[in-house]
mmCIF file of C-alpha atoms and ligand atoms in Angstrom:
data_model
loop_
_atom_site.group_PDB
_atom_site.id
_atom_site.type_symbol
_atom_site.label_atom_id
_atom_site.label_comp_id
_atom_site.label_asym_id
_atom_site.label_seq_id
_atom_site.Cartn_x
_atom_site.Cartn_y
_atom_site.Cartn_z
ATOM 1 C CA MET T 1 -11.974 28.552 27.066
ATOM 2 C CA LYS T 2 -12.537 24.598 26.206
ATOM 3 C CA LYS T 3 -9.521 23.101 24.591
ATOM 4 C CA LYS T 4 -10.463 21.841 21.058
ATOM 5 C CA VAL T 5 -10.392 18.285 20.058
ATOM 6 C CA ILE T 6 -11.370 16.260 17.185
ATOM 7 C CA ALA T 7 -13.168 12.956 17.363
ATOM 8 C CA TYR T 8 -13.140 10.922 14.219
ATOM 9 C CA GLY T 9 -14.705 7.593 13.112
ATOM 10 C CA ARG T 10 -15.737 5.865 15.992
ATOM 11 C CA VAL T 11 -16.169 6.900 19.622
ATOM 12 C CA GLU T 12 -19.082 5.268 21.668
ATOM 13 C CA LYS T 13 -21.742 7.795 22.396
ATOM 14 C CA PRO T 14 -21.525 8.151 26.232
ATOM 15 C CA VAL T 15 -17.761 8.550 26.212
ATOM 16 C CA LEU T 16 -18.366 11.143 23.196
ATOM 17 C CA GLU T 17 -20.794 13.113 25.064
ATOM 18 C CA ASP T 18 -18.746 13.106 28.205
ATOM 19 C CA LEU T 19 -15.914 14.501 26.195
ATOM 20 C CA GLN T 20 -18.126 16.986 24.673
ATOM 21 C CA ARG T 21 -18.997 18.475 28.000
ATOM 22 C CA LYS T 22 -15.330 18.789 29.234
ATOM 23 C CA TYR T 23 -13.810 20.067 25.507
ATOM 24 C CA ASP T 24 -14.855 21.901 22.399
ATOM 25 C CA VAL T 25 -15.353 18.369 20.485
ATOM 26 C CA LYS T 26 -16.210 18.203 16.814
ATOM 27 C CA PHE T 27 -17.033 14.627 15.623
ATOM 28 C CA PHE T 28 -16.011 13.877 11.943
ATOM 29 C CA LYS T 29 -17.487 10.523 10.181
ATOM 30 C CA GLY T 30 -17.556 9.601 6.824
ATOM 31 C CA ILE T 31 -15.587 12.693 5.416
ATOM 32 C CA ASN T 32 -12.432 13.181 3.478
ATOM 33 C CA PRO T 33 -10.250 14.565 6.435
ATOM 34 C CA LYS T 34 -7.652 15.857 3.380
ATOM 35 C CA ILE T 35 -10.224 18.367 1.830
ATOM 36 C CA ASP T 36 -13.179 18.788 4.466
ATOM 37 C CA GLU T 37 -12.796 22.344 5.233
ATOM 38 C CA ALA T 38 -14.758 22.323 8.729
ATOM 39 C CA PHE T 39 -12.356 19.459 9.376
ATOM 40 C CA LEU T 40 -9.185 21.319 8.802
ATOM 41 C CA GLU T 41 -10.348 24.591 10.393
ATOM 42 C CA HIS T 42 -10.899 22.585 13.505
ATOM 43 C CA LEU T 43 -7.585 20.740 13.310
ATOM 44 C CA LYS T 44 -5.708 23.995 13.086
ATOM 45 C CA GLU T 45 -6.574 24.762 16.837
ATOM 46 C CA SER T 46 -6.956 21.117 18.018
ATOM 47 C CA GLU T 47 -4.719 19.955 20.870
ATOM 48 C CA GLY T 48 -6.180 16.463 20.879
ATOM 49 C CA ILE T 49 -7.505 13.871 18.321
ATOM 50 C CA ILE T 50 -9.229 10.814 19.368
ATOM 51 C CA GLY T 51 -10.820 8.165 17.156
ATOM 52 C CA LEU T 52 -10.585 5.410 14.606
ATOM 53 C CA ASP T 53 -8.487 4.921 11.473
ATOM 54 C CA LEU T 54 -7.742 8.516 10.896
ATOM 55 C CA GLU T 55 -4.418 8.754 8.733
ATOM 56 C CA VAL T 56 -2.216 10.737 10.813
ATOM 57 C CA ASP T 57 0.868 11.563 8.627
ATOM 58 C CA LYS T 58 3.236 14.384 7.942
ATOM 59 C CA LYS T 59 0.635 16.406 5.812
ATOM 60 C CA LEU T 60 -1.759 16.226 8.573
ATOM 61 C CA LEU T 61 0.536 17.181 11.404
ATOM 62 C CA ALA T 62 1.579 20.220 9.370
ATOM 63 C CA GLN T 63 -1.639 21.575 9.674
ATOM 64 C CA ALA T 64 -2.212 20.654 13.451
ATOM 65 C CA PRO T 65 0.483 22.894 15.248
ATOM 66 C CA MET T 66 -1.411 22.866 18.531
ATOM 67 C CA LEU T 67 -1.578 19.087 18.630
ATOM 68 C CA LYS T 68 -0.492 17.247 22.008
ATOM 69 C CA ILE T 69 -2.044 13.872 21.526
ATOM 70 C CA VAL T 70 -3.362 11.471 19.162
ATOM 71 C CA SER T 71 -5.638 8.736 20.913
ATOM 72 C CA ASN T 72 -6.315 5.694 18.661
ATOM 73 C CA VAL T 73 -9.648 3.749 19.572
ATOM 74 C CA SER T 74 -8.050 0.582 18.544
ATOM 75 C CA VAL T 75 -4.888 -1.695 19.480
ATOM 76 C CA GLY T 76 -3.507 -1.391 15.713
ATOM 77 C CA TYR T 77 -1.786 2.008 15.028
ATOM 78 C CA ASN T 78 -0.636 1.473 11.492
ATOM 79 C CA ASN T 79 -2.705 4.603 10.626
ATOM 80 C CA LEU T 80 -0.131 6.870 12.679
ATOM 81 C CA ASP T 81 3.315 7.911 11.439
ATOM 82 C CA ILE T 82 4.933 7.395 14.877
ATOM 83 C CA GLU T 83 8.302 8.853 13.974
ATOM 84 C CA GLU T 84 6.846 12.065 12.693
ATOM 85 C CA LEU T 85 4.600 12.316 15.822
ATOM 86 C CA THR T 86 7.770 11.552 18.072
ATOM 87 C CA LYS T 87 9.607 14.336 16.146
ATOM 88 C CA ARG T 88 6.730 16.989 16.942
ATOM 89 C CA LYS T 89 6.550 15.508 20.550
ATOM 90 C CA VAL T 90 2.867 14.471 20.012
ATOM 91 C CA MET T 91 1.846 11.883 22.059
ATOM 92 C CA ALA T 92 0.301 8.751 20.379
ATOM 93 C CA THR T 93 -1.787 6.158 22.655
ATOM 94 C CA ASN T 94 -3.670 2.912 21.430
ATOM 95 C CA THR T 95 -5.878 0.451 23.551
ATOM 96 C CA PRO T 96 -4.141 -2.693 24.000
ATOM 97 C CA GLY T 97 -5.598 -5.293 26.794
ATOM 98 C CA VAL T 98 -8.986 -4.312 26.740
ATOM 99 C CA LEU T 99 -9.948 -6.210 23.550
ATOM 100 C CA THR T 100 -7.726 -9.098 23.696
ATOM 101 C CA ASP T 101 -10.254 -11.837 24.536
ATOM 102 C CA THR T 102 -12.993 -10.340 22.376
ATOM 103 C CA VAL T 103 -10.614 -10.329 19.166
ATOM 104 C CA ALA T 104 -9.520 -13.955 20.107
ATOM 105 C CA ASP T 105 -13.229 -15.041 20.409
ATOM 106 C CA THR T 106 -13.828 -13.462 16.927
ATOM 107 C CA ILE T 107 -10.868 -15.025 15.316
ATOM 108 C CA PHE T 108 -11.451 -18.498 16.863
ATOM 109 C CA GLY T 109 -15.009 -17.991 15.671
ATOM 110 C CA LEU T 110 -14.162 -17.213 12.316
ATOM 111 C CA LEU T 111 -11.659 -20.316 12.328
ATOM 112 C CA ILE T 112 -14.475 -22.600 13.294
ATOM 113 C CA ALA T 113 -17.099 -20.931 10.945
ATOM 114 C CA THR T 114 -14.570 -21.408 8.101
ATOM 115 C CA ALA T 115 -13.935 -25.183 9.020
ATOM 116 C CA ARG T 116 -17.218 -25.999 9.707
ATOM 117 C CA ARG T 117 -18.631 -23.775 6.709
ATOM 118 C CA ILE T 118 -21.167 -22.344 8.997
ATOM 119 C CA PRO T 119 -22.351 -19.420 7.030
ATOM 120 C CA GLU T 120 -22.672 -21.731 3.723
ATOM 121 C CA LEU T 121 -24.886 -24.170 5.682
ATOM 122 C CA ASP T 122 -26.808 -21.561 7.368
ATOM 123 C CA TYR T 123 -27.674 -20.139 3.889
ATOM 124 C CA PHE T 124 -28.391 -23.987 2.676
ATOM 125 C CA VAL T 125 -30.903 -24.407 5.593
ATOM 126 C CA LYS T 126 -32.700 -21.009 5.196
ATOM 127 C CA SER T 127 -32.960 -21.359 1.492
ATOM 128 C CA ARG T 128 -34.903 -24.348 1.967
ATOM 129 C CA LYS T 129 -32.472 -26.409 0.035
ATOM 130 C CA TRP T 130 -32.000 -29.008 3.013
ATOM 131 C CA ASN T 131 -34.626 -31.334 1.493
ATOM 132 C CA GLY T 132 -32.766 -34.691 1.598
ATOM 133 C CA GLU T 133 -30.075 -36.558 2.826
ATOM 134 C CA LEU T 134 -26.812 -34.659 3.725
ATOM 135 C CA GLU T 135 -23.785 -35.327 1.323
ATOM 136 C CA PRO T 136 -20.237 -35.350 1.751
ATOM 137 C CA LYS T 137 -19.964 -32.078 -0.168
ATOM 138 C CA HIS T 138 -21.573 -30.586 2.873
ATOM 139 C CA TYR T 139 -19.080 -31.649 5.483
ATOM 140 C CA GLY T 140 -16.503 -29.737 7.092
ATOM 141 C CA ILE T 141 -13.086 -30.098 8.487
ATOM 142 C CA ASP T 142 -12.064 -30.886 12.310
ATOM 143 C CA VAL T 143 -10.707 -28.306 14.270
ATOM 144 C CA HIS T 144 -10.025 -30.249 17.712
ATOM 145 C CA HIS T 145 -6.508 -31.902 17.674
ATOM 146 C CA LYS T 146 -5.485 -30.200 14.667
ATOM 147 C CA THR T 147 -2.265 -28.022 14.376
ATOM 148 C CA VAL T 148 -2.951 -24.255 14.338
ATOM 149 C CA GLY T 149 0.031 -22.008 13.416
ATOM 150 C CA ILE T 150 -0.337 -18.533 14.930
ATOM 151 C CA ILE T 151 1.873 -15.752 13.362
ATOM 152 C CA GLY T 152 2.404 -12.867 15.822
ATOM 153 C CA MET T 153 2.347 -14.262 19.704
ATOM 154 C CA GLY T 154 1.376 -11.098 21.250
ATOM 155 C CA ARG T 155 -1.411 -10.834 23.688
ATOM 156 C CA ILE T 156 -4.119 -11.597 21.215
ATOM 157 C CA GLY T 157 -1.945 -14.479 19.555
ATOM 158 C CA GLN T 158 -1.657 -15.777 23.251
ATOM 159 C CA ALA T 159 -5.149 -15.723 23.780
ATOM 160 C CA ILE T 160 -6.026 -17.660 20.616
ATOM 161 C CA ALA T 161 -3.360 -20.158 21.597
ATOM 162 C CA GLN T 162 -5.104 -20.396 25.155
ATOM 163 C CA ARG T 163 -8.442 -21.284 23.338
ATOM 164 C CA ALA T 164 -6.708 -23.502 20.694
ATOM 165 C CA HIS T 165 -4.671 -25.711 23.615
ATOM 166 C CA HIS T 166 -7.127 -25.680 26.339
ATOM 167 C CA GLY T 167 -10.407 -25.728 24.487
ATOM 168 C CA PHE T 168 -9.821 -28.047 21.388
ATOM 169 C CA ASN T 169 -6.791 -29.725 22.299
ATOM 170 C CA MET T 170 -4.877 -28.416 19.183
ATOM 171 C CA ASN T 171 -1.212 -28.694 18.727
ATOM 172 C CA VAL T 172 0.130 -24.915 18.717
ATOM 173 C CA LEU T 173 2.840 -23.828 16.468
ATOM 174 C CA TYR T 174 3.977 -20.072 16.442
ATOM 175 C CA HIS T 175 6.111 -17.532 14.928
ATOM 176 C CA SER T 176 6.826 -14.358 16.272
ATOM 177 C CA ARG T 177 9.640 -11.661 16.585
ATOM 178 C CA SER T 178 10.674 -12.960 19.853
ATOM 179 C CA LYS T 179 10.126 -16.404 21.664
ATOM 180 C CA LYS T 180 7.295 -16.424 24.075
ATOM 181 C CA PRO T 181 8.242 -18.780 26.968
ATOM 182 C CA GLU T 182 4.931 -17.971 28.767
ATOM 183 C CA ALA T 183 3.083 -19.321 25.637
ATOM 184 C CA GLU T 184 5.294 -22.144 25.451
ATOM 185 C CA LYS T 185 4.753 -23.070 28.861
ATOM 186 C CA ASN T 186 0.978 -22.261 29.349
ATOM 187 C CA PHE T 187 -0.398 -23.830 25.934
ATOM 188 C CA SER T 188 2.775 -26.073 24.942
ATOM 189 C CA ALA T 189 3.453 -23.918 22.081
ATOM 190 C CA THR T 190 6.317 -24.505 19.790
ATOM 191 C CA TYR T 191 8.332 -21.738 18.242
ATOM 192 C CA CYS T 192 9.379 -22.278 14.570
ATOM 193 C CA SER T 193 10.352 -20.543 11.700
ATOM 194 C CA LEU T 194 7.836 -18.909 9.069
ATOM 195 C CA ASN T 195 8.495 -21.652 6.646
ATOM 196 C CA GLU T 196 8.107 -24.743 9.080
ATOM 197 C CA LEU T 197 4.886 -22.926 10.552
ATOM 198 C CA LEU T 198 3.592 -22.679 6.937
ATOM 199 C CA THR T 199 4.440 -26.161 5.991
ATOM 200 C CA ASN T 200 3.027 -27.907 8.969
ATOM 201 C CA SER T 201 -0.193 -26.254 10.180
ATOM 202 C CA ASP T 202 -3.815 -27.062 9.397
ATOM 203 C CA TYR T 203 -4.716 -23.464 10.356
ATOM 204 C CA VAL T 204 -2.577 -20.705 9.748
ATOM 205 C CA VAL T 205 -3.681 -17.370 11.919
ATOM 206 C CA LEU T 206 -2.096 -14.250 11.039
ATOM 207 C CA ILE T 207 -2.578 -11.920 14.130
ATOM 208 C CA THR T 208 0.518 -9.668 13.577
ATOM 209 C CA PRO T 209 0.537 -5.940 13.681
ATOM 210 C CA LEU T 210 0.930 -4.045 10.521
ATOM 211 C CA THR T 211 4.482 -2.821 10.477
ATOM 212 C CA ALA T 212 7.145 -2.307 7.571
ATOM 213 C CA GLN T 213 8.517 -5.687 8.330
ATOM 214 C CA THR T 214 4.986 -7.531 8.231
ATOM 215 C CA ARG T 215 3.665 -5.533 5.059
ATOM 216 C CA GLY T 216 2.946 -8.381 2.523
ATOM 217 C CA LEU T 217 4.219 -11.020 4.797
ATOM 218 C CA ILE T 218 2.020 -13.794 3.185
ATOM 219 C CA GLY T 219 2.116 -13.771 -0.457
ATOM 220 C CA LYS T 220 2.291 -16.382 -3.347
ATOM 221 C CA ARG T 221 5.462 -18.165 -1.912
ATOM 222 C CA GLU T 222 4.099 -18.539 1.615
ATOM 223 C CA PHE T 223 0.620 -19.863 0.166
ATOM 224 C CA GLN T 224 2.609 -22.516 -1.966
ATOM 225 C CA LEU T 225 4.088 -23.693 1.502
ATOM 226 C CA MET T 226 0.993 -24.211 3.111
ATOM 227 C CA LYS T 227 -0.847 -27.535 3.040
ATOM 228 C CA GLN T 228 -3.572 -27.852 0.150
ATOM 229 C CA SER T 229 -5.918 -28.521 2.740
ATOM 230 C CA ALA T 230 -4.861 -25.488 4.843
ATOM 231 C CA ILE T 231 -7.126 -23.079 6.145
ATOM 232 C CA PHE T 232 -5.862 -19.290 6.307
ATOM 233 C CA ILE T 233 -7.365 -16.876 8.826
ATOM 234 C CA ASN T 234 -6.480 -13.019 8.607
ATOM 235 C CA GLY T 235 -7.348 -11.178 11.783
ATOM 236 C CA SER T 236 -4.225 -8.565 11.342
ATOM 237 C CA ARG T 237 -4.709 -5.693 8.603
ATOM 238 C CA GLY T 238 -5.515 -6.601 5.114
ATOM 239 C CA ASP T 239 -2.175 -5.178 4.065
ATOM 240 C CA THR T 240 -0.194 -8.020 5.853
ATOM 241 C CA VAL T 241 -1.367 -10.438 2.643
ATOM 242 C CA ILE T 242 -0.999 -9.852 -0.654
ATOM 243 C CA GLU T 243 -4.666 -10.207 -1.624
ATOM 244 C CA LYS T 244 -4.279 -10.938 -5.210
ATOM 245 C CA ASP T 245 -1.992 -13.882 -4.265
ATOM 246 C CA LEU T 246 -4.567 -14.999 -1.963
ATOM 247 C CA ILE T 247 -7.198 -15.165 -4.476
ATOM 248 C CA GLU T 248 -5.125 -17.217 -6.914
ATOM 249 C CA ALA T 249 -4.180 -19.729 -4.032
ATOM 250 C CA LEU T 250 -7.873 -19.953 -3.398
ATOM 251 C CA GLN T 251 -8.738 -20.166 -7.075
ATOM 252 C CA THR T 252 -5.914 -22.835 -7.783
ATOM 253 C CA GLN T 253 -6.841 -24.862 -4.765
ATOM 254 C CA GLU T 254 -3.401 -24.150 -3.419
ATOM 255 C CA ILE T 255 -5.182 -23.877 0.144
ATOM 256 C CA ALA T 256 -8.506 -25.087 1.005
ATOM 257 C CA ALA T 257 -10.213 -21.910 2.593
ATOM 258 C CA ALA T 258 -9.980 -18.613 4.209
ATOM 259 C CA GLY T 259 -11.442 -16.457 7.091
ATOM 260 C CA LEU T 260 -11.016 -13.048 6.709
ATOM 261 C CA ASP T 261 -11.975 -10.005 9.248
ATOM 262 C CA VAL T 262 -9.728 -7.602 7.289
ATOM 263 C CA PHE T 263 -9.021 -6.745 3.679
ATOM 264 C CA GLN T 264 -6.566 -4.516 1.511
ATOM 265 C CA GLN T 265 -9.235 -1.932 0.937
ATOM 266 C CA GLU T 266 -11.994 -1.321 3.558
ATOM 267 C CA PRO T 267 -15.027 -1.534 3.182
ATOM 268 C CA VAL T 268 -14.258 -4.465 0.641
ATOM 269 C CA ALA T 269 -14.876 -3.623 -2.801
ATOM 270 C CA PHE T 270 -18.342 -5.068 -4.165
ATOM 271 C CA ASP T 271 -16.515 -6.842 -7.130
ATOM 272 C CA ASN T 272 -13.640 -8.216 -5.134
ATOM 273 C CA PRO T 273 -13.497 -11.910 -6.187
ATOM 274 C CA LEU T 274 -13.350 -13.250 -2.463
ATOM 275 C CA LEU T 275 -16.834 -12.370 -1.953
ATOM 276 C CA GLU T 276 -17.894 -14.986 -4.627
ATOM 277 C CA MET T 277 -16.059 -17.870 -3.135
ATOM 278 C CA LYS T 278 -18.103 -20.336 -1.123
ATOM 279 C CA ASN T 279 -14.860 -21.124 0.876
ATOM 280 C CA VAL T 280 -14.296 -17.806 1.765
ATOM 281 C CA VAL T 281 -15.954 -16.512 5.240
ATOM 282 C CA THR T 282 -15.879 -12.994 5.422
ATOM 283 C CA LEU T 283 -16.412 -10.452 8.329
ATOM 284 C CA PRO T 284 -16.536 -6.379 8.213
ATOM 285 C CA HIS T 285 -13.346 -5.959 10.529
ATOM 286 C CA VAL T 286 -15.051 -6.621 13.659
ATOM 287 C CA GLY T 287 -12.693 -8.381 15.788
ATOM 288 C CA SER T 288 -13.034 -6.280 18.810
ATOM 289 C CA SER T 289 -16.735 -5.112 17.938
ATOM 290 C CA THR T 290 -18.950 -6.261 20.941
ATOM 291 C CA HIS T 291 -21.150 -3.717 22.914
ATOM 292 C CA GLU T 292 -18.686 -4.140 25.979
ATOM 293 C CA THR T 293 -15.241 -4.108 24.454
ATOM 294 C CA GLU T 294 -16.195 -1.278 22.150
ATOM 295 C CA LEU T 295 -17.078 0.827 25.090
ATOM 296 C CA LYS T 296 -14.024 -0.167 27.289
ATOM 297 C CA MET T 297 -11.907 0.816 24.292
ATOM 298 C CA SER T 298 -13.655 4.454 23.788
ATOM 299 C CA GLN T 299 -13.282 4.783 27.644
ATOM 300 C CA LEU T 300 -9.513 4.079 27.612
ATOM 301 C CA ALA T 301 -8.686 6.012 24.442
ATOM 302 C CA ALA T 302 -10.718 8.996 26.457
ATOM 303 C CA LYS T 303 -8.500 8.498 29.595
ATOM 304 C CA ASN T 304 -5.518 8.651 27.343
ATOM 305 C CA LEU T 305 -6.753 11.781 25.744
ATOM 306 C CA GLU T 306 -7.434 13.584 28.930
ATOM 307 C CA ALA T 307 -4.170 12.545 30.324
ATOM 308 C CA GLY T 308 -2.173 13.987 27.514
ATOM 309 C CA LEU T 309 -4.237 17.065 27.360
ATOM 310 C CA ASN T 310 -3.640 17.711 30.928
ATOM 311 C CA GLY T 311 0.285 17.149 30.688
ATOM 312 C CA ASN T 312 0.135 13.598 32.142
ATOM 313 C CA ILE T 313 1.387 10.284 31.041
ATOM 314 C CA PRO T 314 -1.274 8.419 29.186
ATOM 315 C CA PRO T 315 -1.926 4.971 30.453
ATOM 316 C CA THR T 316 -1.136 3.345 27.186
ATOM 317 C CA LEU T 317 1.553 5.804 25.444
ATOM 318 C CA ILE T 318 3.052 4.277 22.375
ATOM 319 C CA ASN T 319 6.073 6.793 22.000
ATOM 320 C CA PRO T 320 7.417 7.425 25.798
ATOM 321 C CA ILE T 321 10.414 9.032 23.872
ATOM 322 C CA VAL T 322 8.180 12.111 23.571
ATOM 323 C CA LEU T 323 8.414 12.618 27.385
ATOM 324 C CA LYS T 324 12.018 12.381 27.506
ATOM 325 C CA ARG T 325 12.417 15.046 24.982
ATOM 326 C CA ASN T 326 10.084 17.597 26.909
HETATM 327 C C1 GLV G 401 -8.419 -3.436 15.471
HETATM 328 O O1 GLV G 401 -8.347 -3.980 14.623
HETATM 329 C C2 GLV G 401 -7.762 -2.891 16.462
HETATM 330 O O2 GLV G 401 -6.782 -2.497 15.911
HETATM 331 O O3 GLV G 401 -8.287 -2.474 17.219
#
């Protein structure tokens, strides 16, 4: 009998089809996993879960007694209760590495788009409003030779620093859990306290994972510390920022503009005030979403899943302690 697997949210089609040949895979999208009967029925006998953004908490795990592995198709794993998974000896995996450059490209694109007001000016041209001389109100702000402060200097933070330093001659500041000598050497990055970074950066880029320590990291006090001309970019998770404080900082011109790939609620509510602001550039959480990288992420997640189902060590296991306890 084929092993039962749940695929959830997003798994690229060729990868899903391949898994469906080998396992009894049911794909769920756009359901409420807490109450969907078909989902809960399949979960009872599933040995693996693969997908994006499924909240795997105590309650869900209590209904999944056969589960061996949860394979996230994302680098972030704030949707997983790692402690509970580990307690139950269930492996958890993510997809680091394969998306690093793609996310860095997106974040840098968002930074430039916000500074140079690209979406706003695109609309200006396409809506046939460009009928005379340009005025200072259409000007943007330089990116090159400015100071970027990167909060979270992991793989993606370093790829952003690389673009900033080598591509745009920017001065790079960073704040991270630990110092990163390789970033200091390769991109002339300077480690500083969060306060120093916020005070001295023209661009503040948040790219830290969402953890208990980073939830609500940037709020009223932090926006007040930023320059009035600062541009804030969030490529991490919506919950690393207190969104109502961001809205207020933009409304009161505490900061100049924001570029956001992530929101506290996703999809973002249609009445969110951020959607009304010209100086805010928004994306629908597409940091890693290129054809090439989405496929690579699904492939790596499938590799992880299959290793876990076969009792082997998945290539990018998050909680190796599971193995020691076996
Ligand atoms: C995207 O946000 C990811 O965590 O991969």
